[in-house]
Short mmCIF file of C-alpha atoms and ligand atoms in Angstrom, two decimals:
data_model
loop_
_atom_site.label_atom_id
_atom_site.label_comp_id
_atom_site.label_asym_id
_atom_site.label_seq_id
_atom_site.Cartn_x
_atom_site.Cartn_y
_atom_site.Cartn_z
CA MET A 76 100.96 85.91 88.63
CA THR A 77 99.32 89.30 88.77
CA ILE A 78 102.10 91.67 87.68
CA ALA A 79 101.58 95.49 89.16
CA THR A 80 103.09 98.90 87.15
CA SER A 81 103.16 101.88 89.49
CA THR A 82 103.14 105.78 87.57
CA LEU A 83 102.42 109.16 88.03
CA LEU A 84 99.64 111.09 86.66
CA ALA A 85 100.68 114.56 85.11
CA ASP A 86 98.64 116.12 88.29
CA GLY A 87 100.90 113.44 90.72
CA ARG A 88 98.32 111.21 91.69
CA GLU A 89 99.34 107.59 91.69
CA LEU A 90 98.02 104.99 88.94
CA ILE A 91 98.78 101.08 88.95
CA TYR A 92 98.17 98.57 86.30
CA PHE A 93 97.71 95.20 87.36
CA ASP A 94 98.08 92.91 84.55
CA ASP A 95 97.08 89.36 83.79
CA GLY A 96 99.77 87.08 84.70
CA ALA A 97 100.40 86.11 81.21
CA THR A 98 100.29 89.48 79.21
CA HIS A 99 102.81 91.61 81.25
CA ARG A 100 103.48 94.92 79.46
CA PRO A 101 105.93 98.07 79.89
CA HIS A 102 103.23 100.84 80.19
CA ASP A 103 105.60 103.12 80.04
CA ALA A 104 103.05 106.01 78.13
CA VAL A 105 103.32 109.02 80.03
CA ASP A 106 100.26 111.38 80.69
CA THR A 107 100.52 114.01 78.78
CA ARG A 108 97.64 116.43 79.56
CA PRO A 109 98.51 119.64 81.11
CA LEU A 110 97.14 119.22 84.55
CA ASP A 111 97.93 121.26 87.55
CA PRO A 112 98.92 119.53 90.93
CA ARG A 113 96.35 118.34 92.91
CA SER A 114 97.76 119.94 96.30
CA ALA A 115 96.73 118.22 99.67
CA GLY A 116 94.94 121.40 100.44
CA ASN A 117 92.39 120.80 98.41
CA THR A 118 91.13 118.05 101.31
CA GLY A 119 87.79 118.35 102.37
CA GLU A 120 86.43 118.83 105.89
CA LEU A 121 85.51 116.10 108.48
CA ARG A 122 82.92 116.95 110.88
CA TYR A 123 81.23 115.40 113.70
CA ASP A 124 77.46 114.73 114.65
CA ALA A 125 76.78 115.10 118.42
CA LEU A 126 74.04 113.60 117.77
CA THR A 127 74.39 110.33 116.23
CA GLY A 128 78.86 109.75 116.94
CA ASP A 129 78.94 109.64 112.93
CA TRP A 130 81.57 111.26 110.76
CA VAL A 131 80.12 113.28 108.30
CA ALA A 132 82.76 114.29 105.44
CA ILE A 133 81.94 117.76 104.01
CA ALA A 134 83.83 117.60 99.92
CA ALA A 135 82.01 120.40 97.85
CA HIS A 136 84.54 120.49 95.74
CA ARG A 137 83.52 117.00 94.49
CA GLN A 138 80.30 119.04 92.34
CA THR A 139 82.50 119.55 89.57
CA ARG A 140 82.77 115.89 88.67
CA THR A 141 82.68 113.73 85.48
CA TYR A 142 78.67 112.76 85.35
CA LEU A 143 78.28 110.22 82.27
CA PRO A 144 80.42 111.52 79.80
CA PRO A 145 79.89 110.55 76.28
CA ALA A 146 81.73 106.77 75.19
CA ASP A 147 83.85 108.72 73.23
CA GLN A 148 85.49 110.66 75.79
CA CYS A 149 85.42 108.14 79.03
CA PRO A 150 87.69 108.71 80.94
CA LEU A 151 88.34 105.12 81.75
CA CYS A 152 89.20 104.01 78.52
CA PRO A 153 92.87 103.46 77.47
CA THR A 154 93.97 106.74 75.94
CA THR A 155 93.65 107.27 72.44
CA GLY A 156 94.52 109.95 70.14
CA ALA A 157 91.15 111.78 70.41
CA ASN A 158 90.36 110.90 74.24
CA LEU A 159 93.39 111.69 76.23
CA SER A 160 91.79 109.67 79.44
CA GLU A 161 92.98 109.16 83.01
CA ILE A 162 94.93 106.04 81.83
CA PRO A 163 98.00 107.35 79.94
CA ASP A 164 98.42 103.62 78.02
CA SER A 165 96.60 102.42 74.93
CA ASP A 166 95.88 98.94 76.37
CA TYR A 167 95.20 97.78 80.01
CA ASP A 168 94.01 94.33 81.63
CA VAL A 169 93.39 96.39 85.45
CA VAL A 170 94.20 99.66 86.69
CA VAL A 171 94.00 101.49 90.08
CA PHE A 172 94.62 104.80 90.13
CA GLU A 173 93.75 107.38 92.81
CA ASN A 174 90.55 109.57 92.49
CA ARG A 175 90.55 112.84 90.12
CA PHE A 176 87.47 114.31 92.65
CA PRO A 177 88.59 112.31 96.22
CA SER A 178 85.60 112.54 98.80
CA LEU A 179 88.73 111.54 101.09
CA GLY A 180 92.20 113.05 101.01
CA PRO A 181 94.51 113.27 98.93
CA ALA A 182 96.01 114.11 102.74
CA VAL A 183 96.22 111.48 105.29
CA GLY A 184 96.48 111.44 108.89
CA ALA A 185 94.57 110.81 112.06
CA SER A 186 90.97 111.85 112.53
CA PRO A 187 90.43 113.71 115.81
CA SER A 188 90.10 111.81 118.87
CA ASN A 189 87.45 112.78 122.35
CA PRO A 190 85.23 114.58 119.31
CA GLU A 191 82.70 116.45 120.54
CA TRP A 192 79.51 119.29 118.68
CA GLY A 193 81.84 121.34 116.38
CA THR A 194 85.07 119.47 116.46
CA LEU A 195 85.89 119.95 112.71
CA GLY A 196 88.89 117.96 110.84
CA ARG A 197 90.09 117.55 107.81
CA ALA A 198 89.08 114.56 105.45
CA PHE A 199 91.92 112.12 105.58
CA GLY A 200 92.05 109.56 103.37
CA ARG A 201 92.50 108.01 100.19
CA CYS A 202 89.95 107.39 97.41
CA GLU A 203 90.66 105.11 94.30
CA VAL A 204 88.93 104.25 91.14
CA VAL A 205 89.71 100.47 90.18
CA ALA A 206 88.98 100.03 86.19
CA PHE A 207 88.19 96.04 86.06
CA THR A 208 88.60 95.67 82.02
CA PRO A 209 89.66 98.26 78.76
CA GLU A 210 85.94 97.67 77.63
CA HIS A 211 83.93 100.59 78.15
CA ASN A 212 81.01 98.34 77.46
CA GLY A 213 80.50 95.40 80.05
CA SER A 214 79.97 94.36 83.48
CA PHE A 215 82.12 93.02 86.37
CA GLY A 216 79.63 89.83 85.34
CA GLY A 217 81.06 89.88 82.31
CA LEU A 218 84.63 89.25 83.34
CA SER A 219 86.87 85.93 82.82
CA PRO A 220 87.58 84.08 86.09
CA GLU A 221 91.47 85.16 84.86
CA ARG A 222 90.78 88.93 84.99
CA ALA A 223 87.80 88.47 88.06
CA ARG A 224 91.44 86.89 89.42
CA THR A 225 93.31 89.98 88.23
CA VAL A 226 90.88 92.29 89.99
CA ILE A 227 90.78 90.12 93.87
CA ASP A 228 94.39 90.38 93.62
CA ALA A 229 94.91 94.46 92.72
CA TRP A 230 92.16 94.51 95.91
CA ALA A 231 94.41 92.72 98.26
CA HIS A 232 97.13 95.21 96.79
CA ARG A 233 95.92 97.82 97.78
CA THR A 234 94.19 96.58 101.07
CA GLU A 235 97.45 95.85 102.17
CA ALA A 236 98.47 99.10 100.76
CA LEU A 237 96.68 101.67 102.09
CA SER A 238 96.35 100.13 105.10
CA ALA A 239 99.98 100.91 105.69
CA LEU A 240 99.08 105.00 105.55
CA PRO A 241 99.00 107.38 108.04
CA GLY A 242 95.81 107.17 110.10
CA VAL A 243 94.01 104.82 107.91
CA LYS A 244 91.16 102.10 110.15
CA GLN A 245 89.45 100.95 107.91
CA VAL A 246 89.89 99.77 103.77
CA PHE A 247 86.78 99.53 101.66
CA PRO A 248 86.69 98.07 98.18
CA PHE A 249 82.75 98.51 96.20
CA GLU A 250 81.03 98.59 93.10
CA ASN A 251 77.52 100.92 92.79
CA ARG A 252 77.05 99.02 89.08
CA GLY A 253 74.03 100.94 87.43
CA GLN A 254 72.46 104.18 87.26
CA ASP A 255 69.41 103.44 89.20
CA ILE A 256 71.92 103.30 92.05
CA GLY A 257 74.41 106.82 90.74
CA VAL A 258 76.34 105.64 89.08
CA THR A 259 78.13 108.36 87.17
CA LEU A 260 80.57 106.02 84.42
CA HIS A 261 79.59 103.71 82.62
CA HIS A 262 82.37 101.80 81.95
CA PRO A 263 82.64 98.97 84.73
CA HIS A 264 84.61 100.05 88.09
CA GLY A 265 84.61 99.76 91.51
CA GLN A 266 86.02 101.95 94.22
CA ILE A 267 88.47 101.94 97.19
CA TYR A 268 88.01 104.63 100.02
CA ALA A 269 90.61 104.37 102.66
CA TYR A 270 89.07 106.00 106.10
CA SER A 271 90.63 107.41 108.65
CA TYR A 272 87.89 106.50 110.91
CA ILE A 273 85.64 103.34 111.60
CA PRO A 274 82.68 104.58 109.65
CA PRO A 275 79.11 103.59 111.34
CA ARG A 276 78.15 100.25 109.91
CA SER A 277 81.59 98.60 110.73
CA THR A 278 81.27 99.84 114.26
CA VAL A 279 78.15 98.09 114.68
CA MET A 280 79.44 95.10 113.14
CA ALA A 281 82.81 95.58 114.71
CA ASP A 282 81.07 96.32 117.59
CA ALA A 283 79.08 92.18 117.67
CA ALA A 284 82.03 90.45 116.11
CA ARG A 285 83.50 91.24 119.68
CA ARG A 286 80.73 91.05 122.21
CA HIS A 287 80.30 87.23 120.63
CA PHE A 288 83.90 86.73 120.70
CA ASP A 289 84.35 87.90 123.72
CA ALA A 290 81.51 85.98 125.19
CA HIS A 291 82.73 82.62 124.22
CA ASP A 292 86.10 82.94 125.16
CA GLY A 293 88.08 84.37 121.76
CA THR A 294 87.67 80.65 120.58
CA GLU A 295 84.19 81.39 118.25
CA THR A 296 83.92 84.20 115.86
CA LEU A 297 80.43 85.54 114.91
CA LEU A 298 80.71 85.28 111.47
CA GLY A 299 81.82 81.55 111.95
CA SER A 300 78.79 80.93 113.75
CA ILE A 301 76.52 82.49 111.22
CA LEU A 302 77.90 80.36 108.54
CA ALA A 303 78.12 77.37 110.53
CA LYS A 304 74.19 78.28 111.12
CA GLU A 305 73.28 79.41 107.41
CA THR A 306 75.08 75.82 106.86
CA SER A 307 73.36 73.48 108.64
CA ASP A 308 70.04 75.25 108.06
CA GLY A 309 70.34 75.17 104.48
CA GLU A 310 67.76 76.80 103.45
CA ARG A 311 68.88 79.92 102.27
CA MET A 312 72.02 79.13 100.82
CA VAL A 313 72.92 80.29 97.43
CA ALA A 314 76.30 78.50 96.23
CA GLN A 315 79.22 76.78 98.69
CA GLY A 316 82.69 75.51 98.00
CA GLU A 317 85.41 74.60 98.95
CA HIS A 318 86.61 77.57 100.58
CA PHE A 319 83.57 80.05 100.40
CA SER A 320 79.58 80.27 100.93
CA ALA A 321 77.44 82.07 99.11
CA PHE A 322 73.55 82.78 101.77
CA VAL A 323 70.68 85.10 101.46
CA PRO A 324 71.42 86.07 105.46
CA PHE A 325 68.57 85.19 107.76
CA ALA A 326 67.37 89.30 108.49
CA ALA A 327 68.00 90.14 104.93
CA HIS A 328 67.44 93.88 104.41
CA MET A 329 67.04 94.56 101.14
CA PRO A 330 65.03 92.49 98.30
CA LEU A 331 68.16 91.24 97.05
CA GLU A 332 71.00 90.36 99.54
CA ILE A 333 73.67 87.46 99.00
CA HIS A 334 76.61 87.39 102.11
CA LEU A 335 79.27 86.22 100.67
CA VAL A 336 81.92 84.28 103.35
CA PRO A 337 85.33 82.94 103.39
CA HIS A 338 85.36 79.04 105.42
CA ARG A 339 88.73 80.51 107.21
CA HIS A 340 88.90 83.40 109.33
CA VAL A 341 90.68 85.89 107.47
CA PRO A 342 90.81 89.90 107.81
CA ASP A 343 91.06 91.37 104.65
CA LEU A 344 91.17 90.41 101.21
CA ALA A 345 95.30 90.43 101.25
CA ALA A 346 95.33 87.82 103.49
CA LEU A 347 93.38 85.07 101.33
CA ASN A 348 95.84 82.54 99.58
CA ASP A 349 96.28 81.89 95.99
CA ALA A 350 93.30 78.46 96.32
CA GLU A 351 90.86 80.82 97.82
CA ARG A 352 91.61 84.30 95.57
CA ASP A 353 90.87 81.42 92.48
CA GLU A 354 87.87 79.91 94.19
CA LEU A 355 86.34 83.83 94.91
CA SER A 356 87.04 84.47 91.24
CA SER A 357 84.86 81.89 90.17
CA MET A 358 81.72 82.33 92.78
CA TYR A 359 81.78 85.99 92.42
CA LEU A 360 80.76 85.68 88.78
CA ASP A 361 78.68 82.95 89.42
CA LEU A 362 76.49 85.41 91.59
CA LEU A 363 76.76 88.46 89.79
CA ARG A 364 75.56 86.48 86.75
CA ARG A 365 72.82 84.96 88.67
CA LEU A 366 71.92 88.43 89.55
CA ASP A 367 71.83 89.63 85.85
CA ASN A 368 69.84 86.65 84.57
CA LEU A 369 66.58 87.26 87.65
CA TYR A 370 65.37 89.72 84.71
CA ASP A 371 65.90 90.83 81.41
CA THR A 372 67.72 93.68 81.91
CA PRO A 373 71.00 94.45 83.93
CA THR A 374 70.65 94.53 87.86
CA PRO A 375 71.89 97.29 89.85
CA TYR A 376 73.77 96.36 93.13
CA ILE A 377 76.01 97.47 95.30
CA ALA A 378 79.24 94.97 96.28
CA ALA A 379 80.34 95.87 99.62
CA TRP A 380 83.76 93.79 100.86
CA HIS A 381 83.79 94.24 104.56
CA GLN A 382 87.42 93.96 105.82
CA ALA A 383 88.01 93.96 109.64
CA PRO A 384 88.74 97.21 110.85
CA LEU A 385 92.66 98.64 111.70
CA ASP A 386 92.19 98.55 115.59
CA GLY A 387 93.85 96.23 117.96
CA LEU A 388 90.19 95.69 120.03
CA TYR A 389 87.98 94.68 116.91
CA ARG A 390 90.10 93.06 114.06
CA PRO A 391 90.55 89.80 116.07
CA ALA A 392 87.11 89.30 115.85
CA SER A 393 86.32 90.69 112.12
CA ARG A 394 85.94 88.25 109.01
CA LEU A 395 85.98 89.50 105.91
CA HIS A 396 82.72 89.16 104.03
CA LEU A 397 80.70 90.30 100.79
CA GLN A 398 77.42 92.18 101.49
CA LEU A 399 76.10 92.16 97.39
CA THR A 400 72.56 94.14 97.55
CA SER A 401 70.21 95.29 94.95
CA PRO A 402 67.30 97.76 95.46
CA ARG A 403 65.48 95.79 93.22
CA ARG A 404 62.48 93.51 94.13
CA ALA A 405 60.50 93.34 90.82
CA ALA A 406 61.35 93.57 86.71
CA ASP A 407 60.55 97.14 86.72
CA LYS A 408 60.11 98.13 90.63
CA LEU A 409 62.99 99.10 92.50
CA LYS A 410 62.77 99.63 96.81
CA PHE A 411 63.40 103.36 97.79
CA LEU A 412 65.22 103.68 101.02
CA ALA A 413 62.22 106.13 102.62
CA GLY A 414 60.81 107.19 105.63
CA SER A 415 61.33 104.06 108.06
CA GLU A 416 64.43 103.10 106.17
CA ALA A 417 66.56 106.27 105.68
CA ALA A 418 65.51 108.64 108.67
CA MET A 419 65.04 105.26 111.31
CA GLY A 420 67.46 102.56 110.13
CA ALA A 421 64.26 100.23 110.34
CA PHE A 422 64.09 98.04 107.22
CA ILE A 423 61.00 95.99 105.90
CA ASN A 424 61.55 94.11 103.35
CA ASP A 425 58.65 92.88 100.69
CA THR A 426 60.50 89.63 100.09
CA THR A 427 61.18 86.97 102.15
CA PRO A 428 65.03 85.64 102.27
CA GLU A 429 64.07 82.30 101.64
CA GLN A 430 62.18 82.54 98.67
CA THR A 431 64.87 85.22 97.44
CA ALA A 432 67.39 82.50 98.08
CA ALA A 433 65.24 80.11 96.03
CA MET A 434 65.16 82.30 93.24
CA LEU A 435 68.35 82.49 93.42
CA ARG A 436 69.20 78.86 93.62
CA GLU A 437 67.29 78.03 90.42
CA VAL A 438 68.06 81.33 88.13
CA CYS A 439 71.11 80.12 85.60
CA ALA A 440 74.84 81.02 86.69
CA GLU A 441 75.97 81.18 82.85
CA LYS A 442 77.08 84.48 81.15
CA LYS A 443 74.23 86.19 79.18
CA VAL A 444 75.05 87.24 75.98
CA THR A 445 72.68 89.49 75.63
CA HIS A 446 73.66 91.48 77.93
CA ALA A 447 75.68 94.66 76.87
ZN1 LIG B 785 85.30 103.46 78.89
#
């Protein structure tokens, strides 16, 4: 059982320690840094793009954020005498805290209704950082199953808590791994965004899910139906468990793309039971290790945990799932999102999903010791 201990940082931000069940510690260290109290007035703008119907968060204040600090000044390592980091204690298992340079928040509330050209709101919401381990070098794929389970419990805890904040419409845990895709801190970590609106891609997927649900009189969900088809077809399956299955989707957008789907219709990570969380811990590690073992160097990836929007229309039809993608198309080649993808949203994938699935099935899923 993961144990959560909440505290406040010097500027008033919330920080929560999540301890692996057997190693509970008191965590009474105090943040002694001379930080100015953060202000809700620092919340950025939300602007409505009338051309597309998208909201854009304008977060100019983030330009001063920490960028690839040296290891001895890492803000995610435990605090030492020489490095007063973001994490006051001298040791921890998993930690979640409010981002010091958030693109959303710290103020929370509802985004404007009936927007049109010129509609300006505040970038309400919350941005949190999740440190997966006190070890500076390493990766999620290098964690033990017990530690991965603690991270999953932390994601579930935060999903439930953030979903209850005023105005929040979507809670999104994710990890960007690798400098090639814009990581600004090396220490293994992920993030959680709580949006005051349903983001564009979630809206598209939630619309499709709701249409399918209605067309089947509420007896069948889109992701449930896709899972059944991928399972019976089998060609793109990567891993199958009792509670989850992983496959390369029929129409994969990216050179490496895996969807991990729960067999039970659950809206989010908070709704997973103990047995499901245990299996998820080992299956997720399995997938990350397969990605890393494809080549001699670690594979950059984006791990995106899609959860059901907090919206009465969409929520019943939307199912939790992971979309794990990488732009890597060879040992030394990355796919860049250029004209067709970036400007038109029209993807061209140079690999076939069937070949990618075969490659991922064949590669070793053990932890590779040569990777830092
Ligand atoms: Zn570190």
